[in-house]
Amino acid sequence: MKKILCPLICLLFLITTPSYALSTQDYFPMRSGTIWNYSTSQGSLSTTILDQRQIVNGVETTVFADSDGYREFYTNGGNGLRIYKTEGPVDTGTGTMTIVFNPPIKLSDQVTFVGTRLSSQGIATMTYPGLGIFTLNYTINSHIVGLEDISTPAGTYSEALRFNYVLTITGNVAGSPFSTTGSTDLWLVEGTGSVRSDSYDGSEYSTAGLVNVTIPQTIPPQILWRHAISGNNEYYLMNGASLTSSGVVNTLTDLDWGIAGTGDFNADGEKDLLWRNSQTGVNRIDFMIGNQVDHSATVNSVPDTRWEVAGITDFDGNGKDDILWRHNENGRVWMYLMDNARSSEVIMSHSPVSTG
């Protein structure tokens, strides 16, 4: 049961700075194929984000796989960062133990701040080979502590965000009382993820320090097609004029939705899709991982549909693309300075259109 409390369960906690909230994507690259290598108190460990996704309790989850056979299944979107399931080999080597959390463990809200404390609880359904299926209870208490300098085999990181959580699972297993509690401190670095963890399960301390991380550079879809009747959206990956692969991104059956532009709105190196509804003026961003939608979020609505997206680039130098708007009648120009799907105070300028 010690492994259930592994720091990987909470690698992706939502991160903040002392002054304003940030999203998980700023501090952890959630890209398939990413590999972290750690030096641990027991030897070494590598963790990989698998290409495959798995449905848990009707929800598509992303799989983190450890080199020692353990896996964790998480989502990260509008409902915050959540863990749905963990699994791994039992000590006797006779099979795989799984625990499914219902509701899923809520690690954080989508937006939070340094100093935030969260508590949640629910049912943990454990399947143990040779013993059966058991209904247990879980509680988790988390605290986003602050920013610290931290040293690892990979080097010293400044302003790593320290996060502490305590996970407890209790109940009865095979007719006997069962209880396990573990406390973990994680240090997370923007663009890298977890660089160090210190854990204590009540009887043993364990540590892990980052040695290196590999984040694959994916090729974004070069052509995006939208079907005018079905609402299917399909990508083409090109090699020059030759089609190398294609597939469906998603389906938006409301044909009033149209692509307004693309940009990297969360600084993860991926091109995201900005949609605008031509009737309602609602705007939304599909945050992409390669050619698949990771999650979506609504941007400030602009009900006056005469406003059009005139450009998308990083105007303020924070690494995240911003949105430039232009009114197609009076020529006025507005700017949205973006932080993921959130825009700061809108900046307006007068029309540069010639009056002559």
Short mmCIF file of the C-alpha atoms (twelve columns), coordinates in Angstrom:
data_MODEL
# 
_entry.id   MODEL 
# 
loop_
_atom_site.group_PDB 
_atom_site.id 
_atom_site.type_symbol 
_atom_site.label_atom_id 
_atom_site.label_alt_id 
_atom_site.label_comp_id 
_atom_site.label_asym_id 
_atom_site.label_seq_id 
_atom_site.Cartn_x 
_atom_site.Cartn_y 
_atom_site.Cartn_z 
_atom_site.pdbx_PDB_model_num 
ATOM 1   C CA . MET A 1   0.000   0.000   0.000   1 
ATOM 2   C CA . LYS A 2   2.991   2.306   0.414   1 
ATOM 3   C CA . LYS A 3   3.157   2.774   -3.344  1 
ATOM 4   C CA . ILE A 4   -0.367  4.173   -3.420  1 
ATOM 5   C CA . LEU A 5   1.016   7.235   -1.719  1 
ATOM 6   C CA . CYS A 6   3.720   7.679   -4.356  1 
ATOM 7   C CA . PRO A 7   4.476   11.297  -5.300  1 
ATOM 8   C CA . LEU A 8   3.397   10.533  -8.850  1 
ATOM 9   C CA . ILE A 9   -0.203  10.657  -7.694  1 
ATOM 10  C CA . CYS A 10  0.201   14.401  -7.305  1 
ATOM 11  C CA . LEU A 11  2.843   15.311  -9.883  1 
ATOM 12  C CA . LEU A 12  0.501   17.750  -11.587 1 
ATOM 13  C CA . PHE A 13  -0.939  19.834  -8.775  1 
ATOM 14  C CA . LEU A 14  -2.138  23.254  -9.901  1 
ATOM 15  C CA . ILE A 15  0.535   25.842  -9.315  1 
ATOM 16  C CA . THR A 16  0.448   29.485  -8.309  1 
ATOM 17  C CA . THR A 17  2.683   32.445  -7.624  1 
ATOM 18  C CA . PRO A 18  2.290   34.764  -4.649  1 
ATOM 19  C CA . SER A 19  0.623   37.456  -6.777  1 
ATOM 20  C CA . TYR A 20  -1.746  35.677  -9.161  1 
ATOM 21  C CA . ALA A 21  -3.077  32.286  -10.118 1 
ATOM 22  C CA . LEU A 22  -1.574  30.058  -12.800 1 
ATOM 23  C CA . SER A 23  -2.726  26.833  -14.396 1 
ATOM 24  C CA . THR A 24  -1.193  23.386  -14.144 1 
ATOM 25  C CA . GLN A 25  0.047   23.546  -17.713 1 
ATOM 26  C CA . ASP A 26  2.472   26.324  -16.823 1 
ATOM 27  C CA . TYR A 27  4.420   24.094  -14.449 1 
ATOM 28  C CA . PHE A 28  4.030   20.618  -15.896 1 
ATOM 29  C CA . PRO A 29  4.309   19.557  -19.562 1 
ATOM 30  C CA . MET A 30  1.383   17.154  -20.010 1 
ATOM 31  C CA . ARG A 31  2.646   15.785  -23.308 1 
ATOM 32  C CA . SER A 32  2.495   12.155  -24.359 1 
ATOM 33  C CA . GLY A 33  5.960   10.629  -24.476 1 
ATOM 34  C CA . THR A 34  7.436   12.869  -21.773 1 
ATOM 35  C CA . ILE A 35  9.935   10.929  -19.636 1 
ATOM 36  C CA . TRP A 36  11.264  11.929  -16.202 1 
ATOM 37  C CA . ASN A 37  14.309  10.103  -14.773 1 
ATOM 38  C CA . TYR A 38  14.855  10.254  -11.010 1 
ATOM 39  C CA . SER A 39  17.501  9.181   -8.538  1 
ATOM 40  C CA . THR A 40  15.701  7.746   -5.512  1 
ATOM 41  C CA . SER A 41  16.618  6.495   -2.062  1 
ATOM 42  C CA . GLN A 42  15.960  2.990   -3.433  1 
ATOM 43  C CA . GLY A 43  17.912  3.410   -6.682  1 
ATOM 44  C CA . SER A 44  16.427  4.939   -9.829  1 
ATOM 45  C CA . LEU A 45  12.989  5.463   -11.360 1 
ATOM 46  C CA . SER A 46  11.615  6.686   -14.668 1 
ATOM 47  C CA . THR A 47  8.093   7.936   -15.339 1 
ATOM 48  C CA . THR A 48  6.504   8.180   -18.788 1 
ATOM 49  C CA . ILE A 49  3.248   9.730   -20.013 1 
ATOM 50  C CA . LEU A 50  1.811   7.050   -22.286 1 
ATOM 51  C CA . ASP A 51  0.257   7.748   -25.680 1 
ATOM 52  C CA . GLN A 52  -2.755  5.632   -24.749 1 
ATOM 53  C CA . ARG A 53  -5.726  6.956   -22.778 1 
ATOM 54  C CA . GLN A 54  -7.983  4.847   -20.566 1 
ATOM 55  C CA . ILE A 55  -11.631 5.226   -19.623 1 
ATOM 56  C CA . VAL A 56  -12.185 5.179   -15.844 1 
ATOM 57  C CA . ASN A 57  -15.742 5.621   -14.529 1 
ATOM 58  C CA . GLY A 58  -16.797 6.874   -17.942 1 
ATOM 59  C CA . VAL A 59  -14.045 9.523   -18.164 1 
ATOM 60  C CA . GLU A 60  -11.023 9.489   -20.484 1 
ATOM 61  C CA . THR A 61  -7.850  9.690   -18.391 1 
ATOM 62  C CA . THR A 62  -4.157  10.165  -19.147 1 
ATOM 63  C CA . VAL A 63  -1.798  7.412   -17.978 1 
ATOM 64  C CA . PHE A 64  1.463   7.937   -16.065 1 
ATOM 65  C CA . ALA A 65  3.585   4.762   -16.046 1 
ATOM 66  C CA . ASP A 66  6.536   4.083   -13.714 1 
ATOM 67  C CA . SER A 67  9.439   1.837   -14.644 1 
ATOM 68  C CA . ASP A 68  8.648   -0.347  -11.592 1 
ATOM 69  C CA . GLY A 69  5.185   -1.249  -12.889 1 
ATOM 70  C CA . TYR A 70  2.954   1.307   -11.170 1 
ATOM 71  C CA . ARG A 71  0.496   3.548   -13.024 1 
ATOM 72  C CA . GLU A 72  -1.650  6.547   -12.189 1 
ATOM 73  C CA . PHE A 73  -4.630  7.877   -14.201 1 
ATOM 74  C CA . TYR A 74  -5.536  11.571  -14.121 1 
ATOM 75  C CA . THR A 75  -7.513  14.356  -15.789 1 
ATOM 76  C CA . ASN A 76  -6.806  18.070  -15.814 1 
ATOM 77  C CA . GLY A 77  -9.482  20.416  -17.108 1 
ATOM 78  C CA . GLY A 78  -12.394 22.552  -16.015 1 
ATOM 79  C CA . ASN A 79  -13.043 20.357  -12.967 1 
ATOM 80  C CA . GLY A 80  -9.478  20.786  -11.777 1 
ATOM 81  C CA . LEU A 81  -6.741  18.197  -11.441 1 
ATOM 82  C CA . ARG A 82  -8.045  14.793  -10.410 1 
ATOM 83  C CA . ILE A 83  -6.767  11.254  -9.905  1 
ATOM 84  C CA . TYR A 84  -9.180  8.513   -10.934 1 
ATOM 85  C CA . LYS A 85  -7.178  5.346   -10.442 1 
ATOM 86  C CA . THR A 86  -3.837  3.871   -9.362  1 
ATOM 87  C CA . GLU A 87  -2.506  0.384   -9.935  1 
ATOM 88  C CA . GLY A 88  0.641   -1.633  -9.376  1 
ATOM 89  C CA . PRO A 89  2.134   -5.053  -8.623  1 
ATOM 90  C CA . VAL A 90  1.558   -6.540  -5.173  1 
ATOM 91  C CA . ASP A 91  4.469   -7.433  -2.910  1 
ATOM 92  C CA . THR A 92  3.933   -11.163 -3.426  1 
ATOM 93  C CA . GLY A 93  4.286   -10.800 -7.195  1 
ATOM 94  C CA . THR A 94  0.990   -12.598 -7.791  1 
ATOM 95  C CA . GLY A 95  -0.815  -9.906  -9.787  1 
ATOM 96  C CA . THR A 96  -1.834  -6.254  -9.952  1 
ATOM 97  C CA . MET A 97  -3.667  -4.300  -7.275  1 
ATOM 98  C CA . THR A 98  -5.941  -1.480  -8.428  1 
ATOM 99  C CA . ILE A 99  -7.684  1.311   -6.541  1 
ATOM 100 C CA . VAL A 100 -10.437 3.368   -8.190  1 
ATOM 101 C CA . PHE A 101 -11.433 6.624   -6.473  1 
ATOM 102 C CA . ASN A 102 -15.062 7.791   -6.571  1 
ATOM 103 C CA . PRO A 103 -15.408 10.680  -6.741  1 
ATOM 104 C CA . PRO A 104 -11.905 11.040  -8.136  1 
ATOM 105 C CA . ILE A 105 -9.330  12.542  -5.775  1 
ATOM 106 C CA . LYS A 106 -9.527  16.306  -6.155  1 
ATOM 107 C CA . LEU A 107 -5.950  17.505  -6.091  1 
ATOM 108 C CA . SER A 108 -6.729  21.125  -6.891  1 
ATOM 109 C CA . ASP A 109 -9.160  23.483  -8.536  1 
ATOM 110 C CA . GLN A 110 -8.374  24.719  -12.020 1 
ATOM 111 C CA . VAL A 111 -7.223  28.024  -10.484 1 
ATOM 112 C CA . THR A 112 -5.595  28.427  -7.065  1 
ATOM 113 C CA . PHE A 113 -3.012  30.452  -5.122  1 
ATOM 114 C CA . VAL A 114 0.012   29.920  -2.903  1 
ATOM 115 C CA . GLY A 115 -1.274  29.213  0.572   1 
ATOM 116 C CA . THR A 116 -4.387  27.404  -0.642  1 
ATOM 117 C CA . ARG A 117 -5.502  24.399  1.410   1 
ATOM 118 C CA . LEU A 118 -7.918  21.771  0.076   1 
ATOM 119 C CA . SER A 119 -9.603  18.749  1.634   1 
ATOM 120 C CA . SER A 120 -11.652 16.054  -0.082  1 
ATOM 121 C CA . GLN A 121 -12.878 12.546  0.615   1 
ATOM 122 C CA . GLY A 122 -14.628 9.644   -1.056  1 
ATOM 123 C CA . ILE A 123 -14.692 5.907   -1.746  1 
ATOM 124 C CA . ALA A 124 -11.605 3.934   -2.739  1 
ATOM 125 C CA . THR A 125 -12.521 0.590   -4.338  1 
ATOM 126 C CA . MET A 126 -9.532  -1.729  -4.041  1 
ATOM 127 C CA . THR A 127 -9.138  -4.929  -6.040  1 
ATOM 128 C CA . TYR A 128 -6.451  -7.151  -4.517  1 
ATOM 129 C CA . PRO A 129 -5.437  -10.363 -6.295  1 
ATOM 130 C CA . GLY A 130 -6.300  -13.458 -4.320  1 
ATOM 131 C CA . LEU A 131 -8.316  -11.554 -1.709  1 
ATOM 132 C CA . GLY A 132 -11.159 -9.839  -3.568  1 
ATOM 133 C CA . ILE A 133 -12.706 -6.387  -3.921  1 
ATOM 134 C CA . PHE A 134 -12.965 -4.052  -0.931  1 
ATOM 135 C CA . THR A 135 -14.742 -0.732  -0.408  1 
ATOM 136 C CA . LEU A 136 -12.528 1.664   1.552   1 
ATOM 137 C CA . ASN A 137 -12.615 5.365   2.423   1 
ATOM 138 C CA . TYR A 138 -10.077 8.017   1.472   1 
ATOM 139 C CA . THR A 139 -9.322  11.573  2.595   1 
ATOM 140 C CA . ILE A 140 -6.730  13.946  1.206   1 
ATOM 141 C CA . ASN A 141 -5.505  17.275  2.586   1 
ATOM 142 C CA . SER A 142 -3.262  19.468  0.475   1 
ATOM 143 C CA . HIS A 143 -1.364  22.705  1.004   1 
ATOM 144 C CA . ILE A 144 0.415   24.837  -1.605  1 
ATOM 145 C CA . VAL A 145 3.256   25.995  0.635   1 
ATOM 146 C CA . GLY A 146 5.300   28.509  -1.377  1 
ATOM 147 C CA . LEU A 147 8.353   29.052  -3.587  1 
ATOM 148 C CA . GLU A 148 11.766  27.686  -2.597  1 
ATOM 149 C CA . ASP A 149 15.190  26.966  -4.075  1 
ATOM 150 C CA . ILE A 150 15.814  23.227  -4.371  1 
ATOM 151 C CA . SER A 151 18.846  21.134  -5.394  1 
ATOM 152 C CA . THR A 152 18.609  17.900  -7.409  1 
ATOM 153 C CA . PRO A 153 21.044  15.754  -9.425  1 
ATOM 154 C CA . ALA A 154 19.888  17.760  -12.463 1 
ATOM 155 C CA . GLY A 155 20.917  21.053  -10.833 1 
ATOM 156 C CA . THR A 156 19.577  23.756  -8.531  1 
ATOM 157 C CA . TYR A 157 16.180  25.251  -9.307  1 
ATOM 158 C CA . SER A 158 15.101  28.638  -8.012  1 
ATOM 159 C CA . GLU A 159 11.497  29.364  -7.056  1 
ATOM 160 C CA . ALA A 160 10.355  25.756  -7.219  1 
ATOM 161 C CA . LEU A 161 6.853   25.545  -5.851  1 
ATOM 162 C CA . ARG A 162 6.603   23.383  -2.735  1 
ATOM 163 C CA . PHE A 163 3.422   21.442  -2.249  1 
ATOM 164 C CA . ASN A 164 2.451   19.138  0.629   1 
ATOM 165 C CA . TYR A 165 -0.348  16.583  0.762   1 
ATOM 166 C CA . VAL A 166 -1.493  13.899  3.171   1 
ATOM 167 C CA . LEU A 167 -3.501  10.932  1.846   1 
ATOM 168 C CA . THR A 168 -5.278  8.481   4.172   1 
ATOM 169 C CA . ILE A 169 -7.099  5.273   3.180   1 
ATOM 170 C CA . THR A 170 -9.064  3.304   5.780   1 
ATOM 171 C CA . GLY A 171 -11.519 0.417   5.987   1 
ATOM 172 C CA . ASN A 172 -11.546 -3.369  6.240   1 
ATOM 173 C CA . VAL A 173 -9.612  -5.761  4.016   1 
ATOM 174 C CA . ALA A 174 -10.339 -9.493  4.178   1 
ATOM 175 C CA . GLY A 175 -12.097 -9.023  7.526   1 
ATOM 176 C CA . SER A 176 -9.279  -7.071  9.195   1 
ATOM 177 C CA . PRO A 177 -9.014  -3.314  9.890   1 
ATOM 178 C CA . PHE A 178 -6.883  -1.491  7.366   1 
ATOM 179 C CA . SER A 179 -5.374  2.004   7.554   1 
ATOM 180 C CA . THR A 180 -2.535  3.737   5.739   1 
ATOM 181 C CA . THR A 181 -1.435  7.390   5.792   1 
ATOM 182 C CA . GLY A 182 1.352   9.053   3.881   1 
ATOM 183 C CA . SER A 183 2.710   12.590  3.720   1 
ATOM 184 C CA . THR A 184 4.556   13.924  0.688   1 
ATOM 185 C CA . ASP A 185 6.317   17.161  -0.202  1 
ATOM 186 C CA . LEU A 186 6.759   17.939  -3.911  1 
ATOM 187 C CA . TRP A 187 8.791   20.668  -5.595  1 
ATOM 188 C CA . LEU A 188 7.502   21.630  -9.050  1 
ATOM 189 C CA . VAL A 189 9.269   23.779  -11.631 1 
ATOM 190 C CA . GLU A 190 7.684   25.639  -14.524 1 
ATOM 191 C CA . GLY A 191 8.183   23.794  -17.808 1 
ATOM 192 C CA . THR A 192 9.737   20.773  -16.075 1 
ATOM 193 C CA . GLY A 193 7.283   19.332  -13.542 1 
ATOM 194 C CA . SER A 194 8.303   17.483  -10.400 1 
ATOM 195 C CA . VAL A 195 12.023  17.860  -9.633  1 
ATOM 196 C CA . ARG A 196 12.043  16.445  -6.106  1 
ATOM 197 C CA . SER A 197 9.794   14.600  -3.664  1 
ATOM 198 C CA . ASP A 198 10.144  13.671  0.010   1 
ATOM 199 C CA . SER A 199 7.672   11.096  1.362   1 
ATOM 200 C CA . TYR A 200 6.908   9.407   4.668   1 
ATOM 201 C CA . ASP A 201 4.393   6.551   4.979   1 
ATOM 202 C CA . GLY A 202 4.488   6.226   8.776   1 
ATOM 203 C CA . SER A 203 7.437   3.868   8.889   1 
ATOM 204 C CA . GLU A 204 9.833   4.779   6.082   1 
ATOM 205 C CA . TYR A 205 11.186  7.922   4.432   1 
ATOM 206 C CA . SER A 206 11.839  8.033   0.681   1 
ATOM 207 C CA . THR A 207 13.230  10.713  -1.609  1 
ATOM 208 C CA . ALA A 208 13.476  11.255  -5.360  1 
ATOM 209 C CA . GLY A 209 15.472  13.891  -7.223  1 
ATOM 210 C CA . LEU A 210 15.304  14.671  -10.922 1 
ATOM 211 C CA . VAL A 211 18.233  13.527  -13.067 1 
ATOM 212 C CA . ASN A 212 16.807  14.633  -16.426 1 
ATOM 213 C CA . VAL A 213 13.556  15.043  -18.328 1 
ATOM 214 C CA . THR A 214 12.777  14.500  -22.014 1 
ATOM 215 C CA . ILE A 215 9.835   16.407  -23.479 1 
ATOM 216 C CA . PRO A 216 9.102   15.383  -27.086 1 
ATOM 217 C CA . GLN A 217 8.461   18.089  -29.623 1 
ATOM 218 C CA . THR A 218 5.296   17.115  -31.456 1 
ATOM 219 C CA . ILE A 219 4.446   18.250  -34.978 1 
ATOM 220 C CA . PRO A 220 1.214   20.264  -34.934 1 
ATOM 221 C CA . PRO A 221 -1.498  19.654  -37.525 1 
ATOM 222 C CA . GLN A 222 -0.619  21.713  -40.576 1 
ATOM 223 C CA . ILE A 223 -4.078  21.737  -42.163 1 
ATOM 224 C CA . LEU A 224 -7.392  21.740  -40.292 1 
ATOM 225 C CA . TRP A 225 -10.580 20.898  -42.175 1 
ATOM 226 C CA . ARG A 226 -14.136 21.574  -40.956 1 
ATOM 227 C CA . HIS A 227 -17.115 19.752  -42.479 1 
ATOM 228 C CA . ALA A 228 -19.902 22.221  -43.269 1 
ATOM 229 C CA . ILE A 229 -22.672 19.683  -42.571 1 
ATOM 230 C CA . SER A 230 -21.458 17.187  -39.939 1 
ATOM 231 C CA . GLY A 231 -19.273 19.600  -37.947 1 
ATOM 232 C CA . ASN A 232 -16.386 17.108  -37.958 1 
ATOM 233 C CA . ASN A 233 -12.943 18.698  -37.686 1 
ATOM 234 C CA . GLU A 234 -10.066 16.763  -39.253 1 
ATOM 235 C CA . TYR A 235 -6.327  17.401  -39.384 1 
ATOM 236 C CA . TYR A 236 -3.820  16.736  -42.155 1 
ATOM 237 C CA . LEU A 237 -0.132  16.334  -41.292 1 
ATOM 238 C CA . MET A 238 1.933   17.246  -44.325 1 
ATOM 239 C CA . ASN A 239 5.441   16.593  -45.611 1 
ATOM 240 C CA . GLY A 240 5.712   19.274  -48.228 1 
ATOM 241 C CA . ALA A 241 2.819   18.605  -50.583 1 
ATOM 242 C CA . SER A 242 2.450   14.979  -49.436 1 
ATOM 243 C CA . LEU A 243 -0.095  13.865  -46.848 1 
ATOM 244 C CA . THR A 244 1.615   11.809  -44.112 1 
ATOM 245 C CA . SER A 245 -1.354  11.187  -41.793 1 
ATOM 246 C CA . SER A 246 -4.826  12.426  -40.925 1 
ATOM 247 C CA . GLY A 247 -7.469  12.010  -38.261 1 
ATOM 248 C CA . VAL A 248 -10.418 13.560  -36.457 1 
ATOM 249 C CA . VAL A 249 -9.697  16.256  -33.855 1 
ATOM 250 C CA . ASN A 250 -13.259 16.668  -32.546 1 
ATOM 251 C CA . THR A 251 -16.818 17.392  -33.665 1 
ATOM 252 C CA . LEU A 252 -18.751 20.635  -33.183 1 
ATOM 253 C CA . THR A 253 -22.237 20.037  -34.567 1 
ATOM 254 C CA . ASP A 254 -23.209 23.702  -34.065 1 
ATOM 255 C CA . LEU A 255 -22.099 25.043  -37.440 1 
ATOM 256 C CA . ASP A 256 -22.041 28.613  -36.088 1 
ATOM 257 C CA . TRP A 257 -18.641 27.765  -34.579 1 
ATOM 258 C CA . GLY A 258 -15.673 28.666  -36.746 1 
ATOM 259 C CA . ILE A 259 -11.890 28.754  -36.305 1 
ATOM 260 C CA . ALA A 260 -10.797 32.313  -35.453 1 
ATOM 261 C CA . GLY A 261 -7.103  31.474  -35.230 1 
ATOM 262 C CA . THR A 262 -4.395  29.363  -33.615 1 
ATOM 263 C CA . GLY A 263 -1.825  30.190  -30.950 1 
ATOM 264 C CA . ASP A 264 0.043   28.802  -27.959 1 
ATOM 265 C CA . PHE A 265 -2.095  30.192  -25.149 1 
ATOM 266 C CA . ASN A 266 -0.576  28.176  -22.271 1 
ATOM 267 C CA . ALA A 267 3.132   28.155  -23.226 1 
ATOM 268 C CA . ASP A 268 3.380   24.368  -23.582 1 
ATOM 269 C CA . GLY A 269 4.812   24.469  -27.105 1 
ATOM 270 C CA . GLU A 270 1.562   23.321  -28.730 1 
ATOM 271 C CA . LYS A 271 -0.654  25.275  -31.125 1 
ATOM 272 C CA . ASP A 272 -4.125  25.644  -29.597 1 
ATOM 273 C CA . LEU A 273 -7.378  26.368  -31.471 1 
ATOM 274 C CA . LEU A 274 -9.372  29.573  -30.920 1 
ATOM 275 C CA . TRP A 275 -13.063 29.205  -31.874 1 
ATOM 276 C CA . ARG A 276 -15.664 31.975  -32.259 1 
ATOM 277 C CA . ASN A 277 -19.426 31.522  -32.517 1 
ATOM 278 C CA . SER A 278 -20.695 33.768  -35.314 1 
ATOM 279 C CA . GLN A 279 -24.167 34.102  -33.760 1 
ATOM 280 C CA . THR A 280 -23.594 34.358  -30.007 1 
ATOM 281 C CA . GLY A 281 -20.105 35.884  -29.936 1 
ATOM 282 C CA . VAL A 282 -18.930 33.209  -27.484 1 
ATOM 283 C CA . ASN A 283 -15.216 32.337  -27.778 1 
ATOM 284 C CA . ARG A 284 -13.450 29.190  -26.632 1 
ATOM 285 C CA . ILE A 285 -9.996  27.646  -26.768 1 
ATOM 286 C CA . ASP A 286 -9.233  23.985  -27.431 1 
ATOM 287 C CA . PHE A 287 -5.902  23.337  -25.691 1 
ATOM 288 C CA . MET A 288 -4.069  20.784  -27.811 1 
ATOM 289 C CA . ILE A 289 -1.637  17.974  -27.103 1 
ATOM 290 C CA . GLY A 290 -0.307  17.074  -30.537 1 
ATOM 291 C CA . ASN A 291 -3.363  16.604  -32.736 1 
ATOM 292 C CA . GLN A 292 -5.813  15.874  -29.905 1 
ATOM 293 C CA . VAL A 293 -7.798  18.196  -27.647 1 
ATOM 294 C CA . ASP A 294 -6.547  17.975  -24.053 1 
ATOM 295 C CA . HIS A 295 -9.227  20.266  -22.596 1 
ATOM 296 C CA . SER A 296 -11.337 23.278  -23.566 1 
ATOM 297 C CA . ALA A 297 -12.166 26.553  -21.856 1 
ATOM 298 C CA . THR A 298 -14.350 29.576  -22.594 1 
ATOM 299 C CA . VAL A 299 -12.723 32.955  -23.251 1 
ATOM 300 C CA . ASN A 300 -14.486 36.286  -22.639 1 
ATOM 301 C CA . SER A 301 -17.503 36.528  -24.941 1 
ATOM 302 C CA . VAL A 302 -17.666 39.332  -27.499 1 
ATOM 303 C CA . PRO A 303 -21.406 39.524  -28.358 1 
ATOM 304 C CA . ASP A 304 -20.912 42.145  -31.087 1 
ATOM 305 C CA . THR A 305 -20.000 39.800  -33.946 1 
ATOM 306 C CA . ARG A 306 -18.595 42.689  -35.968 1 
ATOM 307 C CA . TRP A 307 -15.465 42.270  -33.866 1 
ATOM 308 C CA . GLU A 308 -13.033 39.935  -35.650 1 
ATOM 309 C CA . VAL A 309 -9.718  38.388  -34.618 1 
ATOM 310 C CA . ALA A 310 -7.050  40.401  -36.452 1 
ATOM 311 C CA . GLY A 311 -3.978  38.635  -35.095 1 
ATOM 312 C CA . ILE A 312 -2.585  36.228  -32.506 1 
ATOM 313 C CA . THR A 313 0.920   36.620  -31.094 1 
ATOM 314 C CA . ASP A 314 2.726   37.205  -27.774 1 
ATOM 315 C CA . PHE A 315 2.392   40.975  -27.329 1 
ATOM 316 C CA . ASP A 316 3.473   41.190  -23.674 1 
ATOM 317 C CA . GLY A 317 6.381   38.725  -23.742 1 
ATOM 318 C CA . ASN A 318 5.050   36.271  -21.128 1 
ATOM 319 C CA . GLY A 319 5.412   33.280  -23.459 1 
ATOM 320 C CA . LYS A 320 1.659   33.008  -24.084 1 
ATOM 321 C CA . ASP A 321 -0.007  34.257  -27.239 1 
ATOM 322 C CA . ASP A 322 -2.466  37.153  -26.999 1 
ATOM 323 C CA . ILE A 323 -5.466  38.109  -29.167 1 
ATOM 324 C CA . LEU A 324 -5.802  41.301  -31.212 1 
ATOM 325 C CA . TRP A 325 -9.374  42.287  -32.144 1 
ATOM 326 C CA . ARG A 326 -10.561 44.747  -34.827 1 
ATOM 327 C CA . HIS A 327 -14.056 46.065  -35.413 1 
ATOM 328 C CA . ASN A 328 -14.914 45.638  -39.099 1 
ATOM 329 C CA . GLU A 329 -17.042 48.814  -39.232 1 
ATOM 330 C CA . ASN A 330 -15.477 51.499  -37.059 1 
ATOM 331 C CA . GLY A 331 -11.920 50.142  -37.237 1 
ATOM 332 C CA . ARG A 332 -11.316 50.175  -33.484 1 
ATOM 333 C CA . VAL A 333 -8.667  47.817  -32.130 1 
ATOM 334 C CA . TRP A 334 -8.717  45.909  -28.846 1 
ATOM 335 C CA . MET A 335 -6.171  43.569  -27.295 1 
ATOM 336 C CA . TYR A 336 -6.670  40.587  -24.979 1 
ATOM 337 C CA . LEU A 337 -3.512  39.837  -22.984 1 
ATOM 338 C CA . MET A 338 -3.938  36.151  -22.307 1 
ATOM 339 C CA . ASP A 339 -3.035  33.835  -19.431 1 
ATOM 340 C CA . ASN A 340 -4.303  30.468  -20.658 1 
ATOM 341 C CA . ALA A 341 -8.066  31.047  -21.158 1 
ATOM 342 C CA . ARG A 342 -8.123  34.156  -18.955 1 
ATOM 343 C CA . SER A 343 -7.676  37.641  -20.397 1 
ATOM 344 C CA . SER A 344 -6.436  40.652  -18.470 1 
ATOM 345 C CA . GLU A 345 -8.001  44.099  -18.678 1 
ATOM 346 C CA . VAL A 346 -8.728  44.807  -22.314 1 
ATOM 347 C CA . ILE A 347 -6.588  47.487  -23.926 1 
ATOM 348 C CA . MET A 348 -8.236  49.720  -26.529 1 
ATOM 349 C CA . SER A 349 -6.808  52.003  -29.183 1 
ATOM 350 C CA . HIS A 350 -8.415  54.286  -31.748 1 
ATOM 351 C CA . SER A 351 -8.827  53.238  -35.335 1 
ATOM 352 C CA . PRO A 352 -5.793  53.642  -37.596 1 
ATOM 353 C CA . VAL A 353 -8.116  53.784  -40.610 1 
ATOM 354 C CA . SER A 354 -7.461  56.781  -42.845 1 
ATOM 355 C CA . THR A 355 -10.264 59.353  -42.955 1 
ATOM 356 C CA . GLY A 356 -9.165  60.540  -46.345 1 
# 
